[in-house]
mmCIF file of C-alpha atoms in Angstrom:
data_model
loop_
_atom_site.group_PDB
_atom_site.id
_atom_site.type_symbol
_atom_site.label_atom_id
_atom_site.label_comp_id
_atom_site.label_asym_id
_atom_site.label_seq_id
_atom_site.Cartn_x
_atom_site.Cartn_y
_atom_site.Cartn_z
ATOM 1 C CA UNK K 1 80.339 -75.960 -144.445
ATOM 2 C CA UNK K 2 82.194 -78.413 -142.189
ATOM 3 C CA UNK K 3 80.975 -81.848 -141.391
ATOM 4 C CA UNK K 4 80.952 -84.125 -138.094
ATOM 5 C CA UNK K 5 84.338 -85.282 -138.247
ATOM 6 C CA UNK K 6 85.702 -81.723 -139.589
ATOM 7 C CA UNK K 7 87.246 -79.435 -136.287
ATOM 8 C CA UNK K 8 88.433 -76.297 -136.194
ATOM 9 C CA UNK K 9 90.561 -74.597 -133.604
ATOM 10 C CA UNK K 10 89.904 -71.106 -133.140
ATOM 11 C CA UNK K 11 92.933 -69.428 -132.254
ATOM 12 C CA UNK K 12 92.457 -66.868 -129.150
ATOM 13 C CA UNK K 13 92.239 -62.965 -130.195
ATOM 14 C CA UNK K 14 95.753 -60.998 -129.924
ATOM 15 C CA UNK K 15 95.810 -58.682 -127.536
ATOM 16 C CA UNK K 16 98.361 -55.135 -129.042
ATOM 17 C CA UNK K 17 98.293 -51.527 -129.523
ATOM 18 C CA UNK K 18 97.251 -49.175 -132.410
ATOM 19 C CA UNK K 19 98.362 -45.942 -133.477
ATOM 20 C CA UNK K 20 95.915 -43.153 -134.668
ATOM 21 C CA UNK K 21 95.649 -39.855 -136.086
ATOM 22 C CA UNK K 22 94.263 -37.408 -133.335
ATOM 23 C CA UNK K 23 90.959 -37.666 -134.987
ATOM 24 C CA UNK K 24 91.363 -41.452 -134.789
ATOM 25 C CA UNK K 25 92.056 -42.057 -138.602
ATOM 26 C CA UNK K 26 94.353 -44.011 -139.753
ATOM 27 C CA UNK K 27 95.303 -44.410 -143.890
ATOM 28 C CA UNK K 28 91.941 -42.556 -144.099
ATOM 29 C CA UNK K 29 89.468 -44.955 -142.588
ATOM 30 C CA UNK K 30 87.828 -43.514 -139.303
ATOM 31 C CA UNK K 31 87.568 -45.592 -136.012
ATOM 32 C CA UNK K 32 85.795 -45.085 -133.337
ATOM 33 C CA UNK K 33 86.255 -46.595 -129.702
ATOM 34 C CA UNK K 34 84.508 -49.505 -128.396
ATOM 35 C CA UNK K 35 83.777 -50.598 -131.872
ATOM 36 C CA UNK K 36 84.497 -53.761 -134.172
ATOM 37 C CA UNK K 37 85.744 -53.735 -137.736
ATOM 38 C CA UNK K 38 86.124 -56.500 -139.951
ATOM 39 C CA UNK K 39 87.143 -57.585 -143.560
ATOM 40 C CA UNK K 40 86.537 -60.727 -146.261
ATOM 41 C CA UNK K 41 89.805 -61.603 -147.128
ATOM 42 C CA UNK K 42 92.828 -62.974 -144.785
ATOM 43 C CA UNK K 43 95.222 -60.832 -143.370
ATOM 44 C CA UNK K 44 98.043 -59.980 -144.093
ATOM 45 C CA UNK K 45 101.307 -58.431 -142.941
ATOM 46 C CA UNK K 46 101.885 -54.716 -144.399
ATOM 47 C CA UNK K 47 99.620 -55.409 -147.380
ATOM 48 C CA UNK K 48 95.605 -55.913 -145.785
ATOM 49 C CA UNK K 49 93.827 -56.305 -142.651
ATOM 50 C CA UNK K 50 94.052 -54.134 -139.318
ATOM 51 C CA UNK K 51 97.536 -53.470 -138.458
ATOM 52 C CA UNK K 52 98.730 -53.226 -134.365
ATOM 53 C CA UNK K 53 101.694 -54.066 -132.360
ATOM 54 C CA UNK K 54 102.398 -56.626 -129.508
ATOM 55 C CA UNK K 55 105.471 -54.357 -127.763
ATOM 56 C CA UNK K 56 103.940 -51.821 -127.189
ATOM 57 C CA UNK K 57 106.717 -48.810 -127.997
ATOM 58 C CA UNK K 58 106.852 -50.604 -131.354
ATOM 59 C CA UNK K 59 103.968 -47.942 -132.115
ATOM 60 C CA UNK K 60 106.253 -45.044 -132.005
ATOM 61 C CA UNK K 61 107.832 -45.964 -135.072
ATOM 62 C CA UNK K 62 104.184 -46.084 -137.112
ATOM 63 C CA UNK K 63 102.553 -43.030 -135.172
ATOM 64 C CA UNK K 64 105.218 -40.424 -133.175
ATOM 65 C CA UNK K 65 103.676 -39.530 -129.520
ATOM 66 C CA UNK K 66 103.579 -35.645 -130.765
ATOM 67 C CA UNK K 67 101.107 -35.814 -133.086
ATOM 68 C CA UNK K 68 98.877 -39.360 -132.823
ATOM 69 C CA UNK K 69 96.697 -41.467 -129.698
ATOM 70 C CA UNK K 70 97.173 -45.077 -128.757
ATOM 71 C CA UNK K 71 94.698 -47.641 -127.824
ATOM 72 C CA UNK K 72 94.359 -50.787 -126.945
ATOM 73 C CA UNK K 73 93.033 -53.390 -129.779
ATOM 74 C CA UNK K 74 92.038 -56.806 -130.135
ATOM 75 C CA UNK K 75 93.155 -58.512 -133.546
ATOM 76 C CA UNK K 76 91.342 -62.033 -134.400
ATOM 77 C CA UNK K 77 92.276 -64.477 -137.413
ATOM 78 C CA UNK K 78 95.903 -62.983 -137.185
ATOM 79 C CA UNK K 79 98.244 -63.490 -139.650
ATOM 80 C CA UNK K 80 101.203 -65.850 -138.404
ATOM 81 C CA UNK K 81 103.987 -63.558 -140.760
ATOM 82 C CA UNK K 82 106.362 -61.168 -138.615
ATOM 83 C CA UNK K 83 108.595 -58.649 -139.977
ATOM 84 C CA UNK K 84 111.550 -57.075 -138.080
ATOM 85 C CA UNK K 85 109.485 -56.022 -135.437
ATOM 86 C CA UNK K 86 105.800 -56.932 -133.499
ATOM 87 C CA UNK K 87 103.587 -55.441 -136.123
ATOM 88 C CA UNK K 88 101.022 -58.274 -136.375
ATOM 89 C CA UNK K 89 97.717 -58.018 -139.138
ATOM 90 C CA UNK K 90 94.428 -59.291 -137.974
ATOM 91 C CA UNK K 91 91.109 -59.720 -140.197
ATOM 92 C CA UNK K 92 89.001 -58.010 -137.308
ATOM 93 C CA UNK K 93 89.682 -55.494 -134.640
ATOM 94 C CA UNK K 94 88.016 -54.150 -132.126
ATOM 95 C CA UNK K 95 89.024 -50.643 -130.516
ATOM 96 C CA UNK K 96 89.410 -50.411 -127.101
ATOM 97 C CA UNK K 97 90.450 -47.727 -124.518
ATOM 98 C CA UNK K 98 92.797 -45.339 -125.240
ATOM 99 C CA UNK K 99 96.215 -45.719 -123.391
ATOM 100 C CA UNK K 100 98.261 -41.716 -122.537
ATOM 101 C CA UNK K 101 102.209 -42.302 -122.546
ATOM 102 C CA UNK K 102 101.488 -43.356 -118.844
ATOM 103 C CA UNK K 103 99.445 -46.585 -120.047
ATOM 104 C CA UNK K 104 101.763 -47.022 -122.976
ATOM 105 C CA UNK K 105 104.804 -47.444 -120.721
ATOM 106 C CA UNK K 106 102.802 -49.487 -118.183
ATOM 107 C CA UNK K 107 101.871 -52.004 -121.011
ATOM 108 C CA UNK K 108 105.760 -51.932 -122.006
ATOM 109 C CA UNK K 109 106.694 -52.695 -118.787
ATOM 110 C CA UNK K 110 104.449 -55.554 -118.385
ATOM 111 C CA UNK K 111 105.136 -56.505 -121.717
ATOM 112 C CA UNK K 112 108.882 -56.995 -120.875
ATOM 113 C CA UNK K 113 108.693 -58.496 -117.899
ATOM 114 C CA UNK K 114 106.461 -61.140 -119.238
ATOM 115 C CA UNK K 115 108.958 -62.077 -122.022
ATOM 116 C CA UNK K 116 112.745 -62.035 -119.529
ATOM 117 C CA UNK K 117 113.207 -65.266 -117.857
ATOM 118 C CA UNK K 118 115.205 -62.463 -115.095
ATOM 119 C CA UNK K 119 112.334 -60.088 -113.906
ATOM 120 C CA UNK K 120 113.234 -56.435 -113.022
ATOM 121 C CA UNK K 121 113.176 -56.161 -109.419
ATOM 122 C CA UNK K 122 111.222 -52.795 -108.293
ATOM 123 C CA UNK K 123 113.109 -49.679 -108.244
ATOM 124 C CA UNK K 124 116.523 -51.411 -110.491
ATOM 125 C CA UNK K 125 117.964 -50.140 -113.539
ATOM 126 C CA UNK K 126 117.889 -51.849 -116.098
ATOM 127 C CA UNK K 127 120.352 -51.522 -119.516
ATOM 128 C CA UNK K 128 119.047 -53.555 -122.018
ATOM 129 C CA UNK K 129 117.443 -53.365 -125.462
ATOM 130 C CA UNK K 130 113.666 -53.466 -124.712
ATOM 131 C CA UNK K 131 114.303 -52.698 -121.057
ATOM 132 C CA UNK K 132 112.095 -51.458 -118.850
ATOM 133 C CA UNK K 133 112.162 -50.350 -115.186
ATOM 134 C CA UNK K 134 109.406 -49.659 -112.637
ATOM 135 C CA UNK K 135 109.549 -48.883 -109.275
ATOM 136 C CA UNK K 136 106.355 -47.989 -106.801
ATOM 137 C CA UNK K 137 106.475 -46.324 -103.179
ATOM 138 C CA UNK K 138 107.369 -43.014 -101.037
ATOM 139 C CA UNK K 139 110.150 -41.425 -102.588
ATOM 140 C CA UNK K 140 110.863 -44.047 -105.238
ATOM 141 C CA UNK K 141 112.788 -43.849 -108.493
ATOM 142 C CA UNK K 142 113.220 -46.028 -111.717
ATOM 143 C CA UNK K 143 115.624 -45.685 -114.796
ATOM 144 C CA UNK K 144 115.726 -47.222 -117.384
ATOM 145 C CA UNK K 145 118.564 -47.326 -120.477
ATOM 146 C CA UNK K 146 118.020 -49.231 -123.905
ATOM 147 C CA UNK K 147 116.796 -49.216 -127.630
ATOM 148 C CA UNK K 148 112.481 -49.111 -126.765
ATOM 149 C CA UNK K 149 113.004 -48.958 -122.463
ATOM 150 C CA UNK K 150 110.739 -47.855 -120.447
ATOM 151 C CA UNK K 151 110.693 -46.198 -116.734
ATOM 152 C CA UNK K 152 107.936 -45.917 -114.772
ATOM 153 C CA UNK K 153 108.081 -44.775 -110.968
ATOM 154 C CA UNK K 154 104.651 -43.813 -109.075
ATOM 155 C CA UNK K 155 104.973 -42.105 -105.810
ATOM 156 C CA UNK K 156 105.424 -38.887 -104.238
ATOM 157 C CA UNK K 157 108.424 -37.196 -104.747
ATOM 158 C CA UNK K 158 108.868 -40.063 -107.357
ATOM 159 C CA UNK K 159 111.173 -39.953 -110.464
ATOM 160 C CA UNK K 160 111.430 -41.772 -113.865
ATOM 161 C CA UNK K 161 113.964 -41.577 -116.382
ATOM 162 C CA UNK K 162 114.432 -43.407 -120.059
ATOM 163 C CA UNK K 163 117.274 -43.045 -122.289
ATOM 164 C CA UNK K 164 116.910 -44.719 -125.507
ATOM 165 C CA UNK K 165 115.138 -44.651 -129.036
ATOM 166 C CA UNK K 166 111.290 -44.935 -128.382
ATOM 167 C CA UNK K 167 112.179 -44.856 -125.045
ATOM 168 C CA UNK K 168 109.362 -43.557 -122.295
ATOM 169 C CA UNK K 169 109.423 -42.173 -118.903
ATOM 170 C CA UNK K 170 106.265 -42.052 -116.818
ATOM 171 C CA UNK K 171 106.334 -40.518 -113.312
ATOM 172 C CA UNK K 172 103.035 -39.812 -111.116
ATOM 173 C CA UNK K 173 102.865 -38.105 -107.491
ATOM 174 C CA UNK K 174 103.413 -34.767 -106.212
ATOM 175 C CA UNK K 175 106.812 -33.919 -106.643
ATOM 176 C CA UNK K 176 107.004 -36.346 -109.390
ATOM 177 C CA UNK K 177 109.775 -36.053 -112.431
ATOM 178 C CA UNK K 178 109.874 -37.622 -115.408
ATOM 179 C CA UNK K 179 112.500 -37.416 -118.386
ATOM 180 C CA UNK K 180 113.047 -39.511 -121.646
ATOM 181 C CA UNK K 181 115.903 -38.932 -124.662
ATOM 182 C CA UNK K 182 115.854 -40.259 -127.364
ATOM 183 C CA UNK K 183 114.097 -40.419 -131.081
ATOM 184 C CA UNK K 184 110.624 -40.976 -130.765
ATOM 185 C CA UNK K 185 110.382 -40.752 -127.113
ATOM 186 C CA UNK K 186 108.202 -39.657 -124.912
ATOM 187 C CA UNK K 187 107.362 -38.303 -121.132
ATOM 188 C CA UNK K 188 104.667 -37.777 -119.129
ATOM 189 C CA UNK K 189 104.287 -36.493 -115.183
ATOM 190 C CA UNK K 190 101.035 -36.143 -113.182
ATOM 191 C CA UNK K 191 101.425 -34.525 -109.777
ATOM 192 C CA UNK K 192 101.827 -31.517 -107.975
ATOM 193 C CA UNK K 193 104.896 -29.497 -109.049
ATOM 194 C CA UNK K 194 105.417 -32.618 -111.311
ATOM 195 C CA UNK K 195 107.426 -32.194 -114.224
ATOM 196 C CA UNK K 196 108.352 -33.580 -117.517
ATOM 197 C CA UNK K 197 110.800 -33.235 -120.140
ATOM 198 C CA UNK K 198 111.808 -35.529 -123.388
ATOM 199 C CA UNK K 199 114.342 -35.005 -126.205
ATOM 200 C CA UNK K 200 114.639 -36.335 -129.137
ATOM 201 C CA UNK K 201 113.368 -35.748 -132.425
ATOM 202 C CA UNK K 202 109.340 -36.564 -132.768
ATOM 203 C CA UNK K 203 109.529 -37.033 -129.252
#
């Protein structure tokens, strides 16, 4: 119970990404999209509560891209604890879309950008840790080289390429190419004569 002079500041939802089982399970419990899940006690980093990611290739290293699905989550009363990377614990979740390789590099490169005081120009490469590239237009290209990069390049005759760990490439138009190395990685191509190709192992 709180009185008059008692106020409480509710701290905004977390907006992150969550790994899943194909069957959307994950350590046994089973989701489903669209819906919100919530427990008693406080969260708390790798011991309770509903477990995401802020950066969003972080995920590859919970659930490879060969075997699980992604979505977008909302986490509320999150615990303030980080560990070595964004894995964040919230007491309640709620499951929203789900997000191909093509959304999870989008959200990557978004991610990025938001958090460089330099933002990637269109169509640059980038070499960083975290990097990510993207490029839009007729003919366009993006690459992208660095521990969790990303490259995304939408166009025809387009092409995306991401060399790194957890790297991803995401390429869509006809003509389109898209190519990722690295462990954990991932690529994805939608177009005519599009086509895609990642190495790595789990990738």
């Amino acid at each position: 119970m709180t009185t008059n002079d008692e106020t409480t500041t509710a701290k905004p939802p977390v907006s992150a990404i969550k790994g899943f089982n194909r069957d959307l399970t994950c350590r046994g419990f089973q989701y489903v999209e669209g819906e919100t899940y919530e427990q008693d006690a406080p969260a708390r980093v790798c011991s309770t509560g509903f477990h995401a990611v802020t950066s969003p290739l972080d995920v590859f290293g919970y659930y490879p891209p060969a075997e699980s699905v992604y979505h977008a989550v909302e986490l509320e009363d999150v615990d303030e604890k980080r560990e070595s990377d964004s894995k964040v614990a919230g007491r309640k979740i709620t499951v929203g879309v789900a997000l191909g390789i093509p959304g999870l590099v989008k959200a990557h490169v978004e991610f990025v950008l938001s958090n460089v005081d330099k933002k990637t120009k269109p169509g640059e490469h980038t070499t960083t840790n975290r990097s990510a590239a993207s490029s839009t237009g007729y003919q366009s290209a993006a690459s992208s080289t660095g521990y969790q990069s990303a490259a995304s390049s939408t166009g025809d005759r387009s092409a995306a390429s991401s060399t790194g760990d957890r790297s991803a490439a995401s390429s869509t138009g006809d003509q389109s190419a898209a190519s990722s190395t690295g462990y954990q990685s991932a690529a994805s191509s939608t177009g005519d004569q599009s086509a895609a190709s990642s190495t790595g192992y789990q990738s």
